[in-house]
Coordinates of C-alpha atoms and ligand atoms in Angstrom, one line a residue:
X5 CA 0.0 0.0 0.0
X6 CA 2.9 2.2 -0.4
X7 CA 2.9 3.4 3.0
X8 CA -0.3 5.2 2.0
X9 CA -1.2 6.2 5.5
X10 CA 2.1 8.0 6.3
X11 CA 1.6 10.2 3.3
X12 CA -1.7 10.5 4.0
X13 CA -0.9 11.8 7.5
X14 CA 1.3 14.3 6.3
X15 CA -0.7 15.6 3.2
X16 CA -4.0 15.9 6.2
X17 CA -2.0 18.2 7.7
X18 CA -1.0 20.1 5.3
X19 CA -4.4 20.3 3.1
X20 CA -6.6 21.0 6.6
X21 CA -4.3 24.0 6.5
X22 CA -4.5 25.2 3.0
X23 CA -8.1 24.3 2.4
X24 CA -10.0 27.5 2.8
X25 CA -13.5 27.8 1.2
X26 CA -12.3 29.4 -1.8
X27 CA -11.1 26.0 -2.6
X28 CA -14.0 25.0 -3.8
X29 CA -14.1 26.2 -7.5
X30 CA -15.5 24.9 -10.4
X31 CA -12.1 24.8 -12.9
X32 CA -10.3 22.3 -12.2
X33 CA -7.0 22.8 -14.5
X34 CA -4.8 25.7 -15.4
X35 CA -2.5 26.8 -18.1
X36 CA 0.5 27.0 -15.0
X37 CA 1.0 26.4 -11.5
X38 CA 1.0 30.1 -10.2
X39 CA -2.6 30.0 -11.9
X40 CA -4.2 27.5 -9.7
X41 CA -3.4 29.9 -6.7
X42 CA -5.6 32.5 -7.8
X43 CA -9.4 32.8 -8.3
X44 CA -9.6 29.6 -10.7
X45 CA -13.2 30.6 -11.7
X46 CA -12.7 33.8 -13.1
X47 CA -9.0 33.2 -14.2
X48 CA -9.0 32.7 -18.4
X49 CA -6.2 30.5 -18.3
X50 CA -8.3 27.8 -16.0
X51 CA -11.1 25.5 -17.1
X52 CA -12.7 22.8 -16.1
X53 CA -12.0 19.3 -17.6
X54 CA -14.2 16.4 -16.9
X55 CA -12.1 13.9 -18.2
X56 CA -10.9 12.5 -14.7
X57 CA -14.6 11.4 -13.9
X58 CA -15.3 10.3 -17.2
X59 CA -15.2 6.6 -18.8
X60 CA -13.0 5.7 -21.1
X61 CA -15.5 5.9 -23.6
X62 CA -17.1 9.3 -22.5
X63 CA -13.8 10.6 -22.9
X64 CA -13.0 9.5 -26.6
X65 CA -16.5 10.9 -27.4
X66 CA -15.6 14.1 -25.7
X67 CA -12.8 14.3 -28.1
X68 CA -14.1 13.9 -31.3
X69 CA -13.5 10.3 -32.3
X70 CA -15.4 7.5 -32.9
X71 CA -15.0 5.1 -30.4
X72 CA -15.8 1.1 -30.1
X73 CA -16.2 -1.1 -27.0
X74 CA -15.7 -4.8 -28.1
X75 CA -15.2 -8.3 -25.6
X76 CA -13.2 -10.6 -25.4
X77 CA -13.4 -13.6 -23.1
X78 CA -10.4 -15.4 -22.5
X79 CA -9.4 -19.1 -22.2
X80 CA -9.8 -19.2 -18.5
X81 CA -13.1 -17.4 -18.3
X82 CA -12.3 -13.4 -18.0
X83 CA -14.1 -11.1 -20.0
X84 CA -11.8 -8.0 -20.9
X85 CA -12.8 -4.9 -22.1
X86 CA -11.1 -3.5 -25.7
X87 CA -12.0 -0.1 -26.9
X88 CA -11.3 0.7 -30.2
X89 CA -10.5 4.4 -32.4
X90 CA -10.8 3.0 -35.7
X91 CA -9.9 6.1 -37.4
X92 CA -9.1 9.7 -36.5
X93 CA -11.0 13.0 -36.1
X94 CA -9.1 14.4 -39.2
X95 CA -9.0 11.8 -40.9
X96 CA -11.5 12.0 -44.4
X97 CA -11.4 8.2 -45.5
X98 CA -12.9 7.3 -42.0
X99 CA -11.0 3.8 -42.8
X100 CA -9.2 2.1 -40.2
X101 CA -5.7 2.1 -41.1
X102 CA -2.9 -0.4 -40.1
X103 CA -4.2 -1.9 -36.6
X104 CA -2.0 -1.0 -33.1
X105 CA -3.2 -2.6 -29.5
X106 CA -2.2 -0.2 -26.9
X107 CA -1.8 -1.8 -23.5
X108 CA -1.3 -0.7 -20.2
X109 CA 0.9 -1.2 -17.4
X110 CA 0.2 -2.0 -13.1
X111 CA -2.3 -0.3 -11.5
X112 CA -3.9 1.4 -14.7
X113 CA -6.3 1.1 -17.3
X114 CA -6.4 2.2 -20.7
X115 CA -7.5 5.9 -19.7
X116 CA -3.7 6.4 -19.1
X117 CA -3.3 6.8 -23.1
X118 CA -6.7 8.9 -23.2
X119 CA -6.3 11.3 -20.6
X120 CA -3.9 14.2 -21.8
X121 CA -6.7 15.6 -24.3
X122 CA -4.3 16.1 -28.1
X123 CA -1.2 14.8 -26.3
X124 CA -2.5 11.4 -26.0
X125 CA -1.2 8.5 -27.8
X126 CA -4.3 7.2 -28.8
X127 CA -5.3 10.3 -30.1
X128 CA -2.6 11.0 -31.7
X129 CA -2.1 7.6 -33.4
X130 CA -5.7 7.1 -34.8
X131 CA -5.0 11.0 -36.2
X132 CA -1.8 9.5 -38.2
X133 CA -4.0 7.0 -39.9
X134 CA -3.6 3.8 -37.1
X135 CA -6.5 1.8 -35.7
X136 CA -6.1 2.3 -32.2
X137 CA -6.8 -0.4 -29.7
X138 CA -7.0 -0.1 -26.1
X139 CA -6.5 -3.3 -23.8
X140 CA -7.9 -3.6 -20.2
X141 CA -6.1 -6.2 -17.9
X142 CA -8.6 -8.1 -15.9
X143 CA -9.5 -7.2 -12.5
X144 CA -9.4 -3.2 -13.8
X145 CA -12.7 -1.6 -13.8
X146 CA -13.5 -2.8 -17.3
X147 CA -12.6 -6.4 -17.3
X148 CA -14.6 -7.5 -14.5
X149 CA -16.9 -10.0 -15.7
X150 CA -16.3 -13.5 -15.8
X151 CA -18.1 -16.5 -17.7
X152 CA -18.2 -18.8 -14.4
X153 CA -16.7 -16.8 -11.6
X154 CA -17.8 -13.1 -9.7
X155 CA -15.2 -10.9 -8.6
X156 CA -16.2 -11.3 -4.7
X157 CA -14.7 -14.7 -4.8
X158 CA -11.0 -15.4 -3.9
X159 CA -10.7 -17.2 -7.1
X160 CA -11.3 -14.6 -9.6
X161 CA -8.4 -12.8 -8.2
X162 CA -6.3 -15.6 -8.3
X163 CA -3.6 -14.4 -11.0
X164 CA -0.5 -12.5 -11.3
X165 CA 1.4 -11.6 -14.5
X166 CA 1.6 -14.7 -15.3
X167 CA -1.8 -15.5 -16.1
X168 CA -2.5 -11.9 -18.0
X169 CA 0.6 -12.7 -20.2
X170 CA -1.2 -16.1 -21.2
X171 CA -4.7 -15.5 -21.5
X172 CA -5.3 -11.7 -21.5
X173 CA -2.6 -10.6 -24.1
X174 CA -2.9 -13.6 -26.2
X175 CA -7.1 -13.1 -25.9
X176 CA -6.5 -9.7 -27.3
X177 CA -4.1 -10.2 -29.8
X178 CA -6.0 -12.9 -31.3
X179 CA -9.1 -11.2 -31.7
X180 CA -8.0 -7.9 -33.2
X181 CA -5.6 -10.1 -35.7
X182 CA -8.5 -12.1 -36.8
X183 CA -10.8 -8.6 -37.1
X184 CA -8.3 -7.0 -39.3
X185 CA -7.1 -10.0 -40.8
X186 CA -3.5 -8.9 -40.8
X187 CA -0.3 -9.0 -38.0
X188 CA -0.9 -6.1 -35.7
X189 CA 1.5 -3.9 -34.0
X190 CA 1.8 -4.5 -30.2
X191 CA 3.0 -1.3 -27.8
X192 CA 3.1 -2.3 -24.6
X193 CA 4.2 0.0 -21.1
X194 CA 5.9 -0.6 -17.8
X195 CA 3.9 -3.9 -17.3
X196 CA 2.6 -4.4 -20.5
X197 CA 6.0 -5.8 -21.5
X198 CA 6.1 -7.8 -19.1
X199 CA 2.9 -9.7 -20.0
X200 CA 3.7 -9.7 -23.9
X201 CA 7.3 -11.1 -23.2
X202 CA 5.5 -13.9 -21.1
X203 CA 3.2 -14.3 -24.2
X204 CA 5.2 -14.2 -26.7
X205 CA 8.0 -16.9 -24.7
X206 CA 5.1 -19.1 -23.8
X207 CA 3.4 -19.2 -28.0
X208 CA 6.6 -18.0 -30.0
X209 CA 4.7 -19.3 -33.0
X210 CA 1.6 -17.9 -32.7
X211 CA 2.8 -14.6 -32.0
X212 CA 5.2 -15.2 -34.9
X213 CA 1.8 -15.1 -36.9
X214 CA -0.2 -12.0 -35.3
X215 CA 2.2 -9.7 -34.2
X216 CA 4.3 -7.5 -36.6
X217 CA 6.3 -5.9 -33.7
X218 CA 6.4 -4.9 -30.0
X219 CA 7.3 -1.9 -29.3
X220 CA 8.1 -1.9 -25.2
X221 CA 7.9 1.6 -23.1
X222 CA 10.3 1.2 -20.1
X223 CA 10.1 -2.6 -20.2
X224 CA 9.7 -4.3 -16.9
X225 CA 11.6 -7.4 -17.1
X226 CA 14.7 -7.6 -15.6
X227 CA 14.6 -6.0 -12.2
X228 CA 18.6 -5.1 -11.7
X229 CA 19.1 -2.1 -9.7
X230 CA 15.9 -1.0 -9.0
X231 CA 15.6 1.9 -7.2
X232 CA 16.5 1.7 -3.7
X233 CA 13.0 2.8 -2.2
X234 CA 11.1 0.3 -4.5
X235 CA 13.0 -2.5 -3.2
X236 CA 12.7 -1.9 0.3
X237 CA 9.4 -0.6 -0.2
X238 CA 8.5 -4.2 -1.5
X239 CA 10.7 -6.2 1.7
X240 CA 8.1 -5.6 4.2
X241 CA 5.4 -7.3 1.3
X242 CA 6.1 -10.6 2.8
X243 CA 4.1 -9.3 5.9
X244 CA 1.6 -7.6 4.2
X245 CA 0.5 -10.1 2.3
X246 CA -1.5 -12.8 4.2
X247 CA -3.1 -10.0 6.0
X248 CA -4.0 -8.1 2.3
X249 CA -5.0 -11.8 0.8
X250 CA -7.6 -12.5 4.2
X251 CA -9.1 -9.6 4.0
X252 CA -9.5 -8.9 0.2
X253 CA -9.6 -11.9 -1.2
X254 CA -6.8 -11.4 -3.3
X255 CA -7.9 -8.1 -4.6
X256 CA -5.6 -5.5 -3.8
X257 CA -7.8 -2.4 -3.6
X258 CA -11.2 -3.9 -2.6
X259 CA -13.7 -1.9 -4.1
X260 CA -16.0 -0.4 -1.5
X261 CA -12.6 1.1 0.5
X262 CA -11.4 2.3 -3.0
X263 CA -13.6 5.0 -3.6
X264 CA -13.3 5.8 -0.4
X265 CA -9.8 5.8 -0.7
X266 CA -10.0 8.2 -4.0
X267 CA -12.7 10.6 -2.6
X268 CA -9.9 11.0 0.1
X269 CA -6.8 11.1 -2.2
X270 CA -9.2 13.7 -3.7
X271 CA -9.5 15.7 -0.7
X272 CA -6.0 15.6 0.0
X273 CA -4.1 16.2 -3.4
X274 CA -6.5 18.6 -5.6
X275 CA -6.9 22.1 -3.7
X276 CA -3.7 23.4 -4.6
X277 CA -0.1 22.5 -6.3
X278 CA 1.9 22.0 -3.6
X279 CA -0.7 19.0 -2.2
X280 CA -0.7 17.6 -5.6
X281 CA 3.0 17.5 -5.5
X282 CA 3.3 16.3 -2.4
X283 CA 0.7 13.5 -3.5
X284 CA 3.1 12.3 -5.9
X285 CA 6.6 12.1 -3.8
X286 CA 6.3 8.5 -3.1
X287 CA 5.5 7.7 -7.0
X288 CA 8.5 9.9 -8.1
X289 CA 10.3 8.3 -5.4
X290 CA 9.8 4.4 -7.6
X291 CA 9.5 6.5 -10.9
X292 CA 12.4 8.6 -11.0
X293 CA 12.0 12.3 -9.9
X294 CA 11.4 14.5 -12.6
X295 CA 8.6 17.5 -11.4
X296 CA 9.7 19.4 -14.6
X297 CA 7.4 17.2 -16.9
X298 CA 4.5 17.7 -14.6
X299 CA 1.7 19.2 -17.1
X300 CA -0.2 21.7 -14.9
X301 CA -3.4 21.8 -17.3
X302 CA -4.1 17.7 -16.9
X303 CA -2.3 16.9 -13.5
X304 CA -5.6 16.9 -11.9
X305 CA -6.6 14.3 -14.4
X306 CA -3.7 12.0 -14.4
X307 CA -2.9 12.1 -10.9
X308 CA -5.2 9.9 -9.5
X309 CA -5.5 7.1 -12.0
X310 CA -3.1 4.9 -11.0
X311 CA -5.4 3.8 -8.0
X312 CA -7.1 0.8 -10.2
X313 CA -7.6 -2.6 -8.7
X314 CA -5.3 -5.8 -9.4
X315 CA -4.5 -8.5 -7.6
X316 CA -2.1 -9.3 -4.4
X317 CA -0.6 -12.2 -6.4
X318 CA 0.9 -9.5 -8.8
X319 CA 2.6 -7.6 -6.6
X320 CA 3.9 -10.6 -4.8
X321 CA 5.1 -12.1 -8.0
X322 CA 6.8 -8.2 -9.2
X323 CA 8.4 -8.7 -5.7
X324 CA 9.9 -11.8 -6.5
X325 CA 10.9 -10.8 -9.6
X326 CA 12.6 -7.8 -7.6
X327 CA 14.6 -10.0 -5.1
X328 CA 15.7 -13.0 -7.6
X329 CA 16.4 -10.4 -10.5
X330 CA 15.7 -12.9 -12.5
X331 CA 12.4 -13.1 -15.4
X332 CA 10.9 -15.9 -13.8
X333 CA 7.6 -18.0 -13.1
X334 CA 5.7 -17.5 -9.9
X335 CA 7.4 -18.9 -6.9
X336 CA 5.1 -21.4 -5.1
X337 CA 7.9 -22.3 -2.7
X338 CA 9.5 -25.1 -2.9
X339 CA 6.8 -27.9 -2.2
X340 CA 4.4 -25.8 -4.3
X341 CA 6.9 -25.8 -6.7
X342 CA 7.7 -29.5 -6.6
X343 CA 4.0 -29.9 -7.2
X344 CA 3.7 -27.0 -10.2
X345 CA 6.7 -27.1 -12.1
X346 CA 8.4 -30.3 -11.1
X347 CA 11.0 -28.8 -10.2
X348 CA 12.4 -27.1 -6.6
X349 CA 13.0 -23.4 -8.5
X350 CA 10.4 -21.8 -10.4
X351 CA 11.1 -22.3 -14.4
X352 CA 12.6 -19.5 -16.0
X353 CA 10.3 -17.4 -19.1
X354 CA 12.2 -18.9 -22.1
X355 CA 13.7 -15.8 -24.2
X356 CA 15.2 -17.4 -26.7
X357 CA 12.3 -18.5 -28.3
X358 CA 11.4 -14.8 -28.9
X359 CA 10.8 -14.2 -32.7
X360 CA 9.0 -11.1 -32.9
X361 CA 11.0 -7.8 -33.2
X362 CA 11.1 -5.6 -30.3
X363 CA 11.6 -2.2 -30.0
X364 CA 13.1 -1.0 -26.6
X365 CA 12.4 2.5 -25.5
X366 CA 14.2 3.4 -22.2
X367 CA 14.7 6.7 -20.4
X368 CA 17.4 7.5 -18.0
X369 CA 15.9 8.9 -14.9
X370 CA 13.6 6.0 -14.8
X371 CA 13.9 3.6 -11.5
X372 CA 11.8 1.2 -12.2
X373 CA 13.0 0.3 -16.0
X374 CA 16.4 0.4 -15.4
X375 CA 19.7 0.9 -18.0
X376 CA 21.3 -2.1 -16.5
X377 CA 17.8 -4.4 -16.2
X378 CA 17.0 -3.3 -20.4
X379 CA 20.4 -4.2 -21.5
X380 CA 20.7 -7.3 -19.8
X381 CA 17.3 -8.2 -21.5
X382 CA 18.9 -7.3 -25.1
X383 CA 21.6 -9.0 -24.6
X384 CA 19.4 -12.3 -23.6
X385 CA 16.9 -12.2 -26.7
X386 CA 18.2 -13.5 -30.2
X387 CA 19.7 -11.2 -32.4
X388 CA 16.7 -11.8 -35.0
X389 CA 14.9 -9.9 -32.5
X390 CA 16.4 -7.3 -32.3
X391 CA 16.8 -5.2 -35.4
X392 CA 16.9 -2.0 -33.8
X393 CA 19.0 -0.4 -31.2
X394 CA 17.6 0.7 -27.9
X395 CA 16.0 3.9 -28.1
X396 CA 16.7 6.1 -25.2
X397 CA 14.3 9.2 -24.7
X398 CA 16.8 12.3 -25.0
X399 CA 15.8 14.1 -21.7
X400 CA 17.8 13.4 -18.8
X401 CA 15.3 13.7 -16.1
X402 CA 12.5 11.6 -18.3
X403 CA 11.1 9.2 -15.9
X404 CA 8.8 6.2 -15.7
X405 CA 5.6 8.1 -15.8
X406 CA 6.1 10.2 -18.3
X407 CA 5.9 7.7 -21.1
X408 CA 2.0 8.7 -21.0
X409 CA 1.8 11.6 -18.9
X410 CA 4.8 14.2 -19.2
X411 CA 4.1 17.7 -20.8
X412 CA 6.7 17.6 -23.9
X413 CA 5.8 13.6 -24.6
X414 CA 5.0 14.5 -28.3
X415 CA 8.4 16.0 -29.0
X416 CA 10.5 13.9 -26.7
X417 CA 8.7 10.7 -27.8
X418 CA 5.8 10.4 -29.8
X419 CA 7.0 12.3 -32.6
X420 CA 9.8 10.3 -33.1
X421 CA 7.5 6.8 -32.3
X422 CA 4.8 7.6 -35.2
X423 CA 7.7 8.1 -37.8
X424 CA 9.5 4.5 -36.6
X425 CA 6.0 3.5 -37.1
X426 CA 5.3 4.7 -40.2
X427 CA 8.0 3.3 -41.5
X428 CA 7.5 -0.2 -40.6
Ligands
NAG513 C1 -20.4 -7.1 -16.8 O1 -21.6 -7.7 -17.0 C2 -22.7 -6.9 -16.6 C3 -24.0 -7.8 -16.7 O2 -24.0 -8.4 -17.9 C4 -22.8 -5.6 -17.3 O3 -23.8 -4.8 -16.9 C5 -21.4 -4.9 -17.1 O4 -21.4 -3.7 -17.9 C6 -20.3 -5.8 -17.5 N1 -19.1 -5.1 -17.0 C7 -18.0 -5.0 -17.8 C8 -16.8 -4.3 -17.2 O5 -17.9 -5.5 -18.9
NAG514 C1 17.2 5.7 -8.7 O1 18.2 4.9 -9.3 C2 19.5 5.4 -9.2 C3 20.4 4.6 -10.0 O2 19.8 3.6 -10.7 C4 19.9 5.4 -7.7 O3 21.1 6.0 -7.6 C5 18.8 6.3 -6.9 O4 19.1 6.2 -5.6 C6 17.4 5.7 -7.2 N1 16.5 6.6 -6.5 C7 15.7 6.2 -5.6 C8 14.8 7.2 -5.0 O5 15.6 5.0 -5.3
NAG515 C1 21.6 -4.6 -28.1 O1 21.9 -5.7 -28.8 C2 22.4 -5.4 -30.1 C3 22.5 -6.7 -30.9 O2 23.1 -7.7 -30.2 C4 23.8 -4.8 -29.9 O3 24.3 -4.4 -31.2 C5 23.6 -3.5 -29.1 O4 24.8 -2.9 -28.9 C6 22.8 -3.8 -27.8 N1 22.5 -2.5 -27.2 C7 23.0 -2.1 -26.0 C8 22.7 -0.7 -25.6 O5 23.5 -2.9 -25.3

């Protein structure tokens, strides 16, 4: 829980002090900073943006573009949301172009490439002719549904990585390959690489056949040198854990406390800047810090939407992955293990059965996608893999987050991302 109440302590504090009456104005965003301190209603340069209370599909709509909402029921049971831009707002032919599944990383849901009104990537890809797709891991708000199973029962939460790389991400990528009939293009973030590389190691031949390429935002598969805080955030886990799985069932972020939990985070981080900021030090502190890339007109929007629901059996598993550095199955233990794998250890994800190109993106102020971790994962994968180079965003303090969220995204990386991909 990220030491949730610590912070929340502190930021109570601070926000019963700075919460005055006036904070209760209608505009919610600002052109800069100094702007949110003044009368936000009758400032020009604020306005309000609905965009953090809409759905996924409101938001699209909102936009401009024409928006889908197909299922997909995978083969253990989960029914996943996919929404779908088939084409863009400028865009005259109103024909889908070449097809590109978008899928997000822990915590999130496919808002996170939605929510930055033009700067998005899903905007900004179905304007430069793609057929945008948008993946929802189960367990997130809109994969929720399940052919045999409800989501109050311990078993329905019973998955980690693992299981999403298997069933979710091959679910998905089946279906939109046989809808376009042709190989799609696969960008994945933060943990949406490390479900496709668990895919595409498991069924190297089918993704062979329905994926043109990966393109990985700070992969998430070797763990080396983390960031200090992460890891020792993630030692005391061990003790969390039983308590989290008895009272959840699994589920990290129960429902009924999570909106709770927002309406508070709401409370706490929106009045003013300096809460906001202070909302985010423990993110930046596993991210990278980098306030510089904060956008002040959709901060209010972004900040609180990595709060989505997964399971305790992913973080458990991240953690191992954390602690034996090494791209692994879930450890069971080693009479689970016995029983699982046959063997004492638990087996290793196969990377040299890759077959699909990747293309790494890193950055260098990120601490959960580390330099060290991304080159030890090229150097692992076959070298018909691996066409390109890594691609290192050039901006020193570019951090996890900002992959989706940073002010300057478009010309630090989506510029240069939509002319690799047009030239595939
Ligand atoms: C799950 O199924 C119910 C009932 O069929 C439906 O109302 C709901 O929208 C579905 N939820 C998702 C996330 O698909
Ligand atoms: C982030 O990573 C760098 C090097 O990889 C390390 O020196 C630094 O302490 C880390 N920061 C945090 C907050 O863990
Ligand atoms: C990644 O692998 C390729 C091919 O083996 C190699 O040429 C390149 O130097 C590697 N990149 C880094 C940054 O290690």
């Amino acid at each position: 829980m990220k030491l949730q109440l610590l912070s929340a302590g502190i930021i109570l504090v601070i926000s019963l002090y700075l919460i005055k009456t006036k904070s209760k104005t209608k505009n919610n965003v600002c052109k800069t900073f100094e702007d949110y301190y003044t009368d936000r209603d009758r400032n020009e340069n604020c306005h309000y943006n609905p965009d953090g209370e809409l759905t996924v599909p409101e938001i699209i709509k909102r936009w401009g573009y024409p928006v889908e909402t197909h299922y997909v029921t995978t083969e253990d049971g989960y029914i996943l949301t996919l929404f779908r831009i088939p084409y863009g707002k400028k865009s005259t032919l109103k024909q889908p172009g070449k097809p590109v599944l978008l899928q997000h990383g822990y915590k999130a849901t496919s808002k996170c490439f939605i929510s930055t009104g033009e700067k998005s990537l899903g905007f900004l890809l179905a304007d430069h002719g793609y057929d945008v797709w948008l993946g929802n891991f189960r367990g997130s708000i809109y994969s929720r549904n399940h052919t045999q199973l409800s989501d109050t029962e311990k078993k329905f939460w019973d998955f980690s990585f693992h299981e999403i790389g298997l069933y979710d991400i091959a679910a998905k990528i089946d279906y939109v390959n046989k809808y376009r009939k042709q190989k799609i293009i696969y960008l994945g973030f933060s943990m949406g690489t490390t479900t496709a590389t668990v895919y595409s190691s498991t069924y190297p031949d089918i993704a062979e056949n329905k994926v043109k390429i990966f393109i990985y935002f700070a992969p998430f598969i070797f763990t080396n040198e983390i960031g200090s805080y992460t890891y020792k955030g993630l030692q005391i886990w061990p003790y969390i854990e039983p308590i989290l799985r008895t009272l959840g069932k699994g589920q990290l972020f129960p429902r009924p406390f999570d909106d709770l939990n927002i309406q508070l985070w709401k409370f706490l981080c929106y009045p003013y800047p300096v809460q906001m900021k202070i909302c985010q030090i423990l993110d930046m502190w596993s991210f990278g810090f980098d306030y510089e890339q904060i956008d002040p007109e959709t901060y209010p929007v972004t900040l609180l939407q990595l709060l989505e629901t997964t399971s305790v059996k992913t973080v458990t598993h991240i953690s191992q992955l954390l602690k034996s550095e090494e791209f692994q199955q879930f450890d069971y233990g080693e009479e689970g293990n016995l029983k699982k794998y046959r063997s004492e250890k638990p087996p290793q994800y196969d990377l040299s059965k890759l077959r699909v190109p990747i293309y790494l993106i890193r950055s260098d102020n990120d601490n959960l996608s580390t330099k060290s971790g991304i080159e030890r994962f090229n150097a692992s994968i076959p070298e018909r893999v691996k066409p390109y180079d890594i691609y290192v965003v050039n901006y020193k303090k570019f951090n996890h987050i900002d992959f989706v969220f940073s002010k300057d995204v478009v010309p630090l990386l989506y510029n240069h991302l939509i002319q690799f991909m047009n030239n595939l």
